[in-house]
PDB file of C-alpha atoms and ligand atoms in Angstrom:
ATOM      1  CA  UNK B  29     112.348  81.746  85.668  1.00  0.00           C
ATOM      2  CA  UNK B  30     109.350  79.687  86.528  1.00  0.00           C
ATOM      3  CA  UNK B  31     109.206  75.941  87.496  1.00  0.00           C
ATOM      4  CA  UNK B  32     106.434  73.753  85.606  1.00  0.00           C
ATOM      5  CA  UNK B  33     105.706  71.814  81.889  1.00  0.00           C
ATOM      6  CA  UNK B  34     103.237  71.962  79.261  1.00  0.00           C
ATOM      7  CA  UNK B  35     102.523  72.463  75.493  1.00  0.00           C
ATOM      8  CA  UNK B  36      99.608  73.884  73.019  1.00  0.00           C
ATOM      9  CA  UNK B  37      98.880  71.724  69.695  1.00  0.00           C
ATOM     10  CA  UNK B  38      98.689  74.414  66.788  1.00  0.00           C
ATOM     11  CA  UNK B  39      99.969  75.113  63.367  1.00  0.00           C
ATOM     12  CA  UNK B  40     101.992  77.996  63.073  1.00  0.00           C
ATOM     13  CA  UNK B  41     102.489  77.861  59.815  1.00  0.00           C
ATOM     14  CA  UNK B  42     103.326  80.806  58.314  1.00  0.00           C
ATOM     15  CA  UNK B  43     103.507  82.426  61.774  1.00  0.00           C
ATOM     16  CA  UNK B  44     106.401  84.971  60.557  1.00  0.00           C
ATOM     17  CA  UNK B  45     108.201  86.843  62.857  1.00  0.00           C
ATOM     18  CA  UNK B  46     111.727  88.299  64.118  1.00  0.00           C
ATOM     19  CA  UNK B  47     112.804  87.257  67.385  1.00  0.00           C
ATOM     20  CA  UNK B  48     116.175  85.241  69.218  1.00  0.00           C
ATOM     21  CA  UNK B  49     113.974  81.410  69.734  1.00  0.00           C
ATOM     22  CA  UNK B  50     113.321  80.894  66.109  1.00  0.00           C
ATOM     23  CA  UNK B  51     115.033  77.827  64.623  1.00  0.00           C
ATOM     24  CA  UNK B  52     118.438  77.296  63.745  1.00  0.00           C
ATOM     25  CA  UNK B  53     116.894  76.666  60.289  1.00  0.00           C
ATOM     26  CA  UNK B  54     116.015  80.203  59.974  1.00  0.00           C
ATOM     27  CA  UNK B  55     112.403  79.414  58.617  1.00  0.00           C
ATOM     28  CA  UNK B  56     110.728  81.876  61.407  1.00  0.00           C
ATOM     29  CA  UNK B  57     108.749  79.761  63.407  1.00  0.00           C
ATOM     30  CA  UNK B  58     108.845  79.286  67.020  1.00  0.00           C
ATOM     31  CA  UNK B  59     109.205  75.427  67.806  1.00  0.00           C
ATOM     32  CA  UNK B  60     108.655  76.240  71.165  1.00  0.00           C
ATOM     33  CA  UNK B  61     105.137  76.911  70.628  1.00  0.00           C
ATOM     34  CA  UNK B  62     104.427  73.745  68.414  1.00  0.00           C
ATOM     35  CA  UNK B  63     105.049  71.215  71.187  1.00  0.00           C
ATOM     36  CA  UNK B  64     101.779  70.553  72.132  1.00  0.00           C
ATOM     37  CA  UNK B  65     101.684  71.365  75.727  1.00  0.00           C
ATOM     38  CA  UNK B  66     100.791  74.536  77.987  1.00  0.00           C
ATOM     39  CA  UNK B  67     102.428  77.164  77.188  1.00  0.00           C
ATOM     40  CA  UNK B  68     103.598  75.800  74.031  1.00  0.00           C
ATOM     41  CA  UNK B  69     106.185  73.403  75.126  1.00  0.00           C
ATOM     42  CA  UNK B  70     105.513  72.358  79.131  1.00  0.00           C
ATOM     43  CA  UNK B  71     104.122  68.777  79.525  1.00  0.00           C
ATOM     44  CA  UNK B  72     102.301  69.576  83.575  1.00  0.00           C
ATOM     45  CA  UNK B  73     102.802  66.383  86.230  1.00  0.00           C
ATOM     46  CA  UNK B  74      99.899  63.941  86.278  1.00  0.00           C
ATOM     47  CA  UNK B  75      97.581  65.596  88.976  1.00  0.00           C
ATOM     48  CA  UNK B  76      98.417  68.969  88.176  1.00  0.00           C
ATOM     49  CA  UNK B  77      96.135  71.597  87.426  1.00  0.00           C
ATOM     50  CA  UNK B  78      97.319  74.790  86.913  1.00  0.00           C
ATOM     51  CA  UNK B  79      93.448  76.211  86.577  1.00  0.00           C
ATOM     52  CA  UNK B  80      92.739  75.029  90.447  1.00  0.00           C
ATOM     53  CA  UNK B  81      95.908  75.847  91.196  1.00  0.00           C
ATOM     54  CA  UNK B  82      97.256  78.806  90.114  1.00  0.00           C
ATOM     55  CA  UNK B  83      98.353  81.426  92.411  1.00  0.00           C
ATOM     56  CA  UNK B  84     101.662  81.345  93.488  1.00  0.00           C
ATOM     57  CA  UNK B  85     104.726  83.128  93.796  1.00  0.00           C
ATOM     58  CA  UNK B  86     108.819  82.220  92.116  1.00  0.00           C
ATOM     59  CA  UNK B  87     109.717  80.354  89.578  1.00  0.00           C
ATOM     60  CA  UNK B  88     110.546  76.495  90.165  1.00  0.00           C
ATOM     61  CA  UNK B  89     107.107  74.639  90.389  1.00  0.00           C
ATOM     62  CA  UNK B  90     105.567  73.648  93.597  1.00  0.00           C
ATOM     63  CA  UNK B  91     105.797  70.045  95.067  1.00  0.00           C
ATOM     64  CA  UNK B  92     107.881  67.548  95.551  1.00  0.00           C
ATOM     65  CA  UNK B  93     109.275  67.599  92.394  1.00  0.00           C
ATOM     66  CA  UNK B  94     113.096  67.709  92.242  1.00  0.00           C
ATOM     67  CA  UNK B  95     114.815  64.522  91.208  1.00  0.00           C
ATOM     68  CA  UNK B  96     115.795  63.048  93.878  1.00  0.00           C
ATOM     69  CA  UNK B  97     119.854  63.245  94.450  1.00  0.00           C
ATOM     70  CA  UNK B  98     120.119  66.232  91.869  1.00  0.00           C
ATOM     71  CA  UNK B  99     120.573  63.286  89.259  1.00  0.00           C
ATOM     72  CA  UNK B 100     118.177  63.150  86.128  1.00  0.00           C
ATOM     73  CA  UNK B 101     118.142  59.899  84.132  1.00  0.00           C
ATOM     74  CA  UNK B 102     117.877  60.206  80.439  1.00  0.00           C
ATOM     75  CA  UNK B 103     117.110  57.507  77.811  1.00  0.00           C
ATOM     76  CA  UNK B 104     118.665  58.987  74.435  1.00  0.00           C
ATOM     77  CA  UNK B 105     118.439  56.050  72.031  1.00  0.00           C
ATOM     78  CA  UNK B 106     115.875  57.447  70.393  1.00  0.00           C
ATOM     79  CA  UNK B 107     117.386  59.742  68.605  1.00  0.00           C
ATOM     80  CA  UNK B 108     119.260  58.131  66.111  1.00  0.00           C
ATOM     81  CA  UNK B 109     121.549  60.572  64.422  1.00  0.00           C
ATOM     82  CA  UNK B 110     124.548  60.612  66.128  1.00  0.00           C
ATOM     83  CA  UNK B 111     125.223  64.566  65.654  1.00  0.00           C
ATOM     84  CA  UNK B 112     121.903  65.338  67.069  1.00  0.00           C
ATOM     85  CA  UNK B 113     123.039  63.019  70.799  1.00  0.00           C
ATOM     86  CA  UNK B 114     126.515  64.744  70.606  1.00  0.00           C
ATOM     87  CA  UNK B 115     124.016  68.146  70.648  1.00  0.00           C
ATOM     88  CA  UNK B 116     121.337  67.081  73.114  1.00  0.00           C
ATOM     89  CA  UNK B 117     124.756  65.356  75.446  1.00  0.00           C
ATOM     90  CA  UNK B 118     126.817  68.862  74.961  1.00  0.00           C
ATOM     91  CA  UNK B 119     123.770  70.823  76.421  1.00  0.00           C
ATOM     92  CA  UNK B 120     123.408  68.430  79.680  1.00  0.00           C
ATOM     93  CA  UNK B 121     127.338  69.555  79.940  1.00  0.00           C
ATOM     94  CA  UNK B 122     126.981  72.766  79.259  1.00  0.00           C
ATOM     95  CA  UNK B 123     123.820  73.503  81.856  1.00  0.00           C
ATOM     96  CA  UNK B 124     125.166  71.456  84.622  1.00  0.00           C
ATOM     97  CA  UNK B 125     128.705  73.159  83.895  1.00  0.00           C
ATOM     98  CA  UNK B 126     126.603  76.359  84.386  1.00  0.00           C
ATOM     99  CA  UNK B 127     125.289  75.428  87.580  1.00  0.00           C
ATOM    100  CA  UNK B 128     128.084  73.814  89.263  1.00  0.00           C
ATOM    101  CA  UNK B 129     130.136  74.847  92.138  1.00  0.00           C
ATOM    102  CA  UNK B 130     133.900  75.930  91.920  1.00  0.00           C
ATOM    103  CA  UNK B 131     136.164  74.363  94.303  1.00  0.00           C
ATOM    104  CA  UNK B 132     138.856  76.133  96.143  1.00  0.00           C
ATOM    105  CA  UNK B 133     142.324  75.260  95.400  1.00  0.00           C
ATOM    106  CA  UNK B 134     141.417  72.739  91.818  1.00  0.00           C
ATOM    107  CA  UNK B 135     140.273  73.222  88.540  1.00  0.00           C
ATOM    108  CA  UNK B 136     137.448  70.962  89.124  1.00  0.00           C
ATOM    109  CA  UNK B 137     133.798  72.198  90.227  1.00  0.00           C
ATOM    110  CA  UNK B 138     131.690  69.947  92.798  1.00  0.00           C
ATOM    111  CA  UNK B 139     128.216  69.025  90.667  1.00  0.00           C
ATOM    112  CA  UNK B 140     124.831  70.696  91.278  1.00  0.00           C
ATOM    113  CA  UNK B 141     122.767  68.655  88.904  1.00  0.00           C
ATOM    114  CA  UNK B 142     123.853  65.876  87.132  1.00  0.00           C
ATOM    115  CA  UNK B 143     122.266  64.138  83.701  1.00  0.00           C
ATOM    116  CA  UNK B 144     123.110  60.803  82.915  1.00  0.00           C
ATOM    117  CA  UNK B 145     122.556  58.016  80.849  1.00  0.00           C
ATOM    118  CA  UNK B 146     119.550  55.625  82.656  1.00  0.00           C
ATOM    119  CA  UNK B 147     120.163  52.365  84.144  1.00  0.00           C
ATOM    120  CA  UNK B 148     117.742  49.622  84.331  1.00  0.00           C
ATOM    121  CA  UNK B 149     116.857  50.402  88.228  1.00  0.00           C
ATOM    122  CA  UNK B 150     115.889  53.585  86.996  1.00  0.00           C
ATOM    123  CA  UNK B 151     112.306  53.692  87.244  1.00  0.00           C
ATOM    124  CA  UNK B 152     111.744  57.650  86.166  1.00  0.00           C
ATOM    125  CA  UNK B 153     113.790  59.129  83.690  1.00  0.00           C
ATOM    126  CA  UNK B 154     113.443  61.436  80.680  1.00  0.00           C
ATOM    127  CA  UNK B 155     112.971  59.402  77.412  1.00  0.00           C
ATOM    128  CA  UNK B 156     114.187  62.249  74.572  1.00  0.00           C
ATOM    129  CA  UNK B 157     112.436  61.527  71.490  1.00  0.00           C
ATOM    130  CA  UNK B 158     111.708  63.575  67.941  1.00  0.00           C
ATOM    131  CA  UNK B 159     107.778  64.686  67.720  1.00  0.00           C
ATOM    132  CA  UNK B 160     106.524  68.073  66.716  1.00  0.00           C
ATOM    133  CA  UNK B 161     107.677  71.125  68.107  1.00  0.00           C
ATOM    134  CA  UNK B 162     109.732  71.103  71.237  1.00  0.00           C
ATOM    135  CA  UNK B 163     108.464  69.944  74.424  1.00  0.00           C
ATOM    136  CA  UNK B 164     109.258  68.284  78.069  1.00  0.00           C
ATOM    137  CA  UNK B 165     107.983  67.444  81.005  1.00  0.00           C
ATOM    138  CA  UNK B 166     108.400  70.035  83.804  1.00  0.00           C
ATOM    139  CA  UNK B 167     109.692  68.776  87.304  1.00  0.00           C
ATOM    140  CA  UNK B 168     110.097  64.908  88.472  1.00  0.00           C
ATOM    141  CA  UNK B 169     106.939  63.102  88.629  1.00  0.00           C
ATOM    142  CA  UNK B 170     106.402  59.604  88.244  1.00  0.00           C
ATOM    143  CA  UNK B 171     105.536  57.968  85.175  1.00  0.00           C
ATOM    144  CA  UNK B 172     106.898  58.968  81.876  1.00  0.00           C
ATOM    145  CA  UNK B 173     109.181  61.990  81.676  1.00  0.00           C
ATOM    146  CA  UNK B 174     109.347  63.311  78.024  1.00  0.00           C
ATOM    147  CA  UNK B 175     111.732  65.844  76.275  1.00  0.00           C
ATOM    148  CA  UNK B 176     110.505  66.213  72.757  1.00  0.00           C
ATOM    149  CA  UNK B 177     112.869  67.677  69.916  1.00  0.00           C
ATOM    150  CA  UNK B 178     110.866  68.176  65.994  1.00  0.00           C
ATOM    151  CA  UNK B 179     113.949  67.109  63.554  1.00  0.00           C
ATOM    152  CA  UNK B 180     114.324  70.423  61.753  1.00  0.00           C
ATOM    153  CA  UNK B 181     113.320  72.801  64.067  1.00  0.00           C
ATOM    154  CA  UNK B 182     114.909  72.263  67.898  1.00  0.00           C
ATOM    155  CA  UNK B 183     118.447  71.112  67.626  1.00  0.00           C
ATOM    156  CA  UNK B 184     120.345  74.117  68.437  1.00  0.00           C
ATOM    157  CA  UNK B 185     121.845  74.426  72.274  1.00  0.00           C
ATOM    158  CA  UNK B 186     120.085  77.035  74.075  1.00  0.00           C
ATOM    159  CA  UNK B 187     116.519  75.594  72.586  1.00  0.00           C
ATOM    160  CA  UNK B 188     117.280  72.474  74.139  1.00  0.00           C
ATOM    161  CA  UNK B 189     118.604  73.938  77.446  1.00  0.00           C
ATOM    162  CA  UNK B 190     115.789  75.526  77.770  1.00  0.00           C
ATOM    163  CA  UNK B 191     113.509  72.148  77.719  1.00  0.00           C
ATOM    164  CA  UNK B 192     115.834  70.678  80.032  1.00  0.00           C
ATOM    165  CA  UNK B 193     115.458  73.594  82.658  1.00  0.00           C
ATOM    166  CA  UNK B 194     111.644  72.542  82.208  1.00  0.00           C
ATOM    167  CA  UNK B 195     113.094  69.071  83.277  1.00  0.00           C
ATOM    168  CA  UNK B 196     114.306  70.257  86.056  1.00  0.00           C
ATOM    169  CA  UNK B 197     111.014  71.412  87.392  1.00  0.00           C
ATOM    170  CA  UNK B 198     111.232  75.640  86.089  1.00  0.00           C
ATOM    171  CA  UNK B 199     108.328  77.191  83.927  1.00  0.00           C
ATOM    172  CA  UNK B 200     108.605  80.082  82.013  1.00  0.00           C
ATOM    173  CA  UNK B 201     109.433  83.796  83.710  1.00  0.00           C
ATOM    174  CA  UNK B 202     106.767  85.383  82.555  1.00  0.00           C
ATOM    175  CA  UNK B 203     104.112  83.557  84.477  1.00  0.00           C
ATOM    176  CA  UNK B 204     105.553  84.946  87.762  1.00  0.00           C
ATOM    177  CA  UNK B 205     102.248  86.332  89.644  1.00  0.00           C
ATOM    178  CA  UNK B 206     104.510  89.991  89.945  1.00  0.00           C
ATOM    179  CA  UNK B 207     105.132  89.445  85.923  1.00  0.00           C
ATOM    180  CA  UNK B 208     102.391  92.587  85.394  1.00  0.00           C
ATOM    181  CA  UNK B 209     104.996  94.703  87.109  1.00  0.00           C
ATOM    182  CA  UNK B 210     107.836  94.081  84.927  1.00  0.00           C
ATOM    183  CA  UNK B 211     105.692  93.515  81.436  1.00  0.00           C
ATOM    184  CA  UNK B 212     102.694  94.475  79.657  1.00  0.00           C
ATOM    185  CA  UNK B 213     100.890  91.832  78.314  1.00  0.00           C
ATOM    186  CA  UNK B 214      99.141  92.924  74.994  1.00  0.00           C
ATOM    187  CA  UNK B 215      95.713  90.554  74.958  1.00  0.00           C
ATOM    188  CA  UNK B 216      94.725  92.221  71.936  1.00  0.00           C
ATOM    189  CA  UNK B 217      97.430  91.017  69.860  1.00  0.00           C
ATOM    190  CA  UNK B 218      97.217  87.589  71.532  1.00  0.00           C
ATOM    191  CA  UNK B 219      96.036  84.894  68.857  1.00  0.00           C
ATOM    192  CA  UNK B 220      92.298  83.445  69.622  1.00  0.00           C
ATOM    193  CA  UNK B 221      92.354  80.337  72.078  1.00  0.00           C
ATOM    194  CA  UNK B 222      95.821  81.218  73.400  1.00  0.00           C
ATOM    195  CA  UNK B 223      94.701  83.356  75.802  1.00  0.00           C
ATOM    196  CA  UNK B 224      95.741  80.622  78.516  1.00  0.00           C
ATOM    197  CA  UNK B 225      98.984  80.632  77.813  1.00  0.00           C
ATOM    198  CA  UNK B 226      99.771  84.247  79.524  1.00  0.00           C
ATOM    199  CA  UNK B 227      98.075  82.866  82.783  1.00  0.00           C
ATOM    200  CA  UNK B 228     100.182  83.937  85.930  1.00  0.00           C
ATOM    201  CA  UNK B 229     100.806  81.306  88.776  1.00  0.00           C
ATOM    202  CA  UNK B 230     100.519  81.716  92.368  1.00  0.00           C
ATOM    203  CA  UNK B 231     103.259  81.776  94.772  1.00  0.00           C
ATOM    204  CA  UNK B 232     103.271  78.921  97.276  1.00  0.00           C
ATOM    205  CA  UNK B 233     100.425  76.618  96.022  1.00  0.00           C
ATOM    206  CA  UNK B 234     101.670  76.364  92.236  1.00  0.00           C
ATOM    207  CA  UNK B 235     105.558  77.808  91.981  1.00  0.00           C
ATOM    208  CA  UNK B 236     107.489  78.173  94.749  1.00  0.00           C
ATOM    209  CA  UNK B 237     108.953  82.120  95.436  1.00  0.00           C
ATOM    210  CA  UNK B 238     112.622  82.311  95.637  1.00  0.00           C
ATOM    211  CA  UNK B 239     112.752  85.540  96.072  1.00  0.00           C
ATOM    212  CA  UNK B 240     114.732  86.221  92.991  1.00  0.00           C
ATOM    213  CA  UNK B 241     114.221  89.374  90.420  1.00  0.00           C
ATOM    214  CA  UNK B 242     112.559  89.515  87.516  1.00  0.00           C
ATOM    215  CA  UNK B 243     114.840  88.296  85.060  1.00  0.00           C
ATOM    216  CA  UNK B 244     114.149  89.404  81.349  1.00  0.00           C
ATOM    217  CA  UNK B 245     117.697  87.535  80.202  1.00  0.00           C
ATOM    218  CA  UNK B 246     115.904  84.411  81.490  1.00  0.00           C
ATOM    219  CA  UNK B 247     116.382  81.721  78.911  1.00  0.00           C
ATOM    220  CA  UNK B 248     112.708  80.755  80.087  1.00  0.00           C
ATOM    221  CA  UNK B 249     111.169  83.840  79.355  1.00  0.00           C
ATOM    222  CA  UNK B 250     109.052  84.022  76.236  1.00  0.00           C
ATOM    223  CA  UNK B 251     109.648  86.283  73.052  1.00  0.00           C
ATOM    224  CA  UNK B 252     107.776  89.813  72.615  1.00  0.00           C
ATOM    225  CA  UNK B 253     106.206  87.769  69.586  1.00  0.00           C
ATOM    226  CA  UNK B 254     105.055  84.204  71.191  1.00  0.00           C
ATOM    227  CA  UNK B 255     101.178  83.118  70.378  1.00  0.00           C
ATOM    228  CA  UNK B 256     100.769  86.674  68.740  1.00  0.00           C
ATOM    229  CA  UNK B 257      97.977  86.534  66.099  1.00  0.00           C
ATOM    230  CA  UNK B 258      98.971  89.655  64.383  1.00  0.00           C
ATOM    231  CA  UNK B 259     102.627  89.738  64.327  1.00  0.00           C
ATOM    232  CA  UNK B 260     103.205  92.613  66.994  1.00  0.00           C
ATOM    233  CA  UNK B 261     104.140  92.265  70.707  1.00  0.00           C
ATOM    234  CA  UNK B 262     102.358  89.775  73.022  1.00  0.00           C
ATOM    235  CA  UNK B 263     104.939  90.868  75.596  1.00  0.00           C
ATOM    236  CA  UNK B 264     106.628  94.116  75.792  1.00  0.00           C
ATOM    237  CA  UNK B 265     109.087  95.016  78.668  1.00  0.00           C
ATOM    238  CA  UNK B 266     108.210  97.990  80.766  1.00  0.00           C
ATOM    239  CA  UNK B 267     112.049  98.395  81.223  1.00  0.00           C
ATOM    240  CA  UNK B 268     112.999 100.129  78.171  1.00  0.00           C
ATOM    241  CA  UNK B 269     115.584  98.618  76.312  1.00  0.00           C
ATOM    242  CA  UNK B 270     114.946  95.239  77.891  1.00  0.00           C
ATOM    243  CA  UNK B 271     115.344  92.350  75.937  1.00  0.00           C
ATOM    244  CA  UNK B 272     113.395  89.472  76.525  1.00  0.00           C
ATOM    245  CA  UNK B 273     113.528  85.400  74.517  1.00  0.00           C
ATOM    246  CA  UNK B 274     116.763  85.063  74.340  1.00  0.00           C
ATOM    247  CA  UNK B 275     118.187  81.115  73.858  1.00  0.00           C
ATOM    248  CA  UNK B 276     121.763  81.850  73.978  1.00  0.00           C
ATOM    249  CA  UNK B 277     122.613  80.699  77.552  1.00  0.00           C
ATOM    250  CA  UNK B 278     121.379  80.935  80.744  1.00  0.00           C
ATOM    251  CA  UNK B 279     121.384  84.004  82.709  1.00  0.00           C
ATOM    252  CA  UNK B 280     123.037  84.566  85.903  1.00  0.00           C
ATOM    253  CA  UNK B 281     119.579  84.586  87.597  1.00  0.00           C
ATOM    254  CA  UNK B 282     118.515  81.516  86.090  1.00  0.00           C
ATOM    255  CA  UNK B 283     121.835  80.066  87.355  1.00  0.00           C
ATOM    256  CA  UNK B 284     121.210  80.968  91.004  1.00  0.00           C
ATOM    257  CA  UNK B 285     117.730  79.730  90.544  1.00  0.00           C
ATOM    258  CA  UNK B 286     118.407  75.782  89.599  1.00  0.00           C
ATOM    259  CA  UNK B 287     121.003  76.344  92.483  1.00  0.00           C
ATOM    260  CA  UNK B 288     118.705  77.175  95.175  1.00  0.00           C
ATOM    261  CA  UNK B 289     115.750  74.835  94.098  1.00  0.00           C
ATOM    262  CA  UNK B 290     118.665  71.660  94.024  1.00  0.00           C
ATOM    263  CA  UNK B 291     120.021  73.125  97.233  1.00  0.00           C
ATOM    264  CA  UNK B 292     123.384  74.124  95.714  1.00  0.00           C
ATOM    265  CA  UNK B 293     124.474  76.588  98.172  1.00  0.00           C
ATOM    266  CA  UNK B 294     128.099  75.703  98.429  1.00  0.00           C
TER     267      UNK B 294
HETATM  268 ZN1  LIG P 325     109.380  76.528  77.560  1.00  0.00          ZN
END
């Protein structure tokens, strides 16, 4: 898993295909790519280039961009139905659950990374709101944090985990700069303009290396089908019988990843 944000604005309309991130719906299309940002659904830190700065090596973007005290402020009233909040508030639980620590002797587990409604010191905070396609902001920066949900198309848990891992300052696996060792990535299948979103990164100047293994049960890594203009592969595993886009849950590496980046070693 990689840390960073952005989004790509483009119809996929029609854009049928068979993979694990399509919608709950079950109409086919990837909401992840609709969100307007780079790589589909990552909204980049004011500043941040990934063209000048590319080249790195891990997963969790470079920068100080943790939130500070492993506690991220979230302003949910826009989203008015009240199934939808239970959703969106279940997946906080069930991430930070994920990533907590056990504690000897009790039942209870010490927190690693904690969501919580904002409060009105709270200058930076996520404001989750509906839009098209799904979308956030990757890492703590100032000004306005964003996770974006489209009505139909992004309320199911993993889908939304996944944005909030963005949140917490991850991009997506397969931009690792080793990602050509683990992957082939098929350019000819790759739909016209979306080139840029199978850039690699750079360790140390744009994601930090944590020295952790390719992981193609990330639940940041993209689907063999994502931005494909043709239907087949974009992304096919040199591993065979790897499986990569799944949005079930996150993966034991992704796990140890948010753990090392919030400094949750015991
Ligand atoms: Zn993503």
């Amino acid at each position: 898993m990689f840390a960073h944000t952005f989004t790509i604005s483009t119809l996929f309309i029609g854009f049928i295909f068979s993979n694990p991130i399509v919608s709950p719906g079950g109409d086919g299309i990837n909401y992840e790519l609709l969100g307007g940002g780079i790589e589909g659904d990552m909204i980049l830190p004011d500043g941040f280039d990934p063209k000048r700065e590319f080249d790195g090596k891990g997963v969790a973007i470079f920068g100080p961009r943790r939130w500070p005290n492993n506690i991220i402020p979230y302003d949910i009233s826009a989203i008015t139905n009240a199934g939808q909040r239970t959703m969106i508030e279940s997946a906080m639980k069930i991430l930070s659950d994920a990533v907590s620590t056990p504690i000897a002797g009790s039942t209870s587990r010490k927190p690693c990374v904690t969501f919580r409604p904002k409060i009105s010191t709270d200058q930076v905070f996520v404001k989750i709101q509906y839009g098209t396609g799904c979308s956030a902001s990757v890492g703590y920066s100032s000004g306005a944090r964003t996770l974006t949900l489209q009505n139909s198309g992004c309320f199911r848990s993993g889908t939304i985990q996944h944005e909030l891992i963005h949140v917490l300052g991850f991009y997506h696996e397969q931009s690792r700069p080793d990602r050509d060792l683990y992957v082939t990535v098929n350019h000819n299948n790759i739909e016209i303009g979306k080139e840029h979103n199978f850039n690699k990164y750079t360790w140390g100047s744009t994601v930090l290396d944590q020295k952790s293994p390719y992981d193609f049960g990330s639940i940041m890594h993209y689907s063999s089908t994502s931005f494909s203009a043709n239907g087949l592969p974009t992304i096919t595993p040199k591993q065979a019988g790897a499986i990569i886009g799944q949005r079930d849950q996150v993966s034991a590496i992704d796990i140890n990843e948010i753990r090392q980046f919030y400094s949750c070693t015991i």
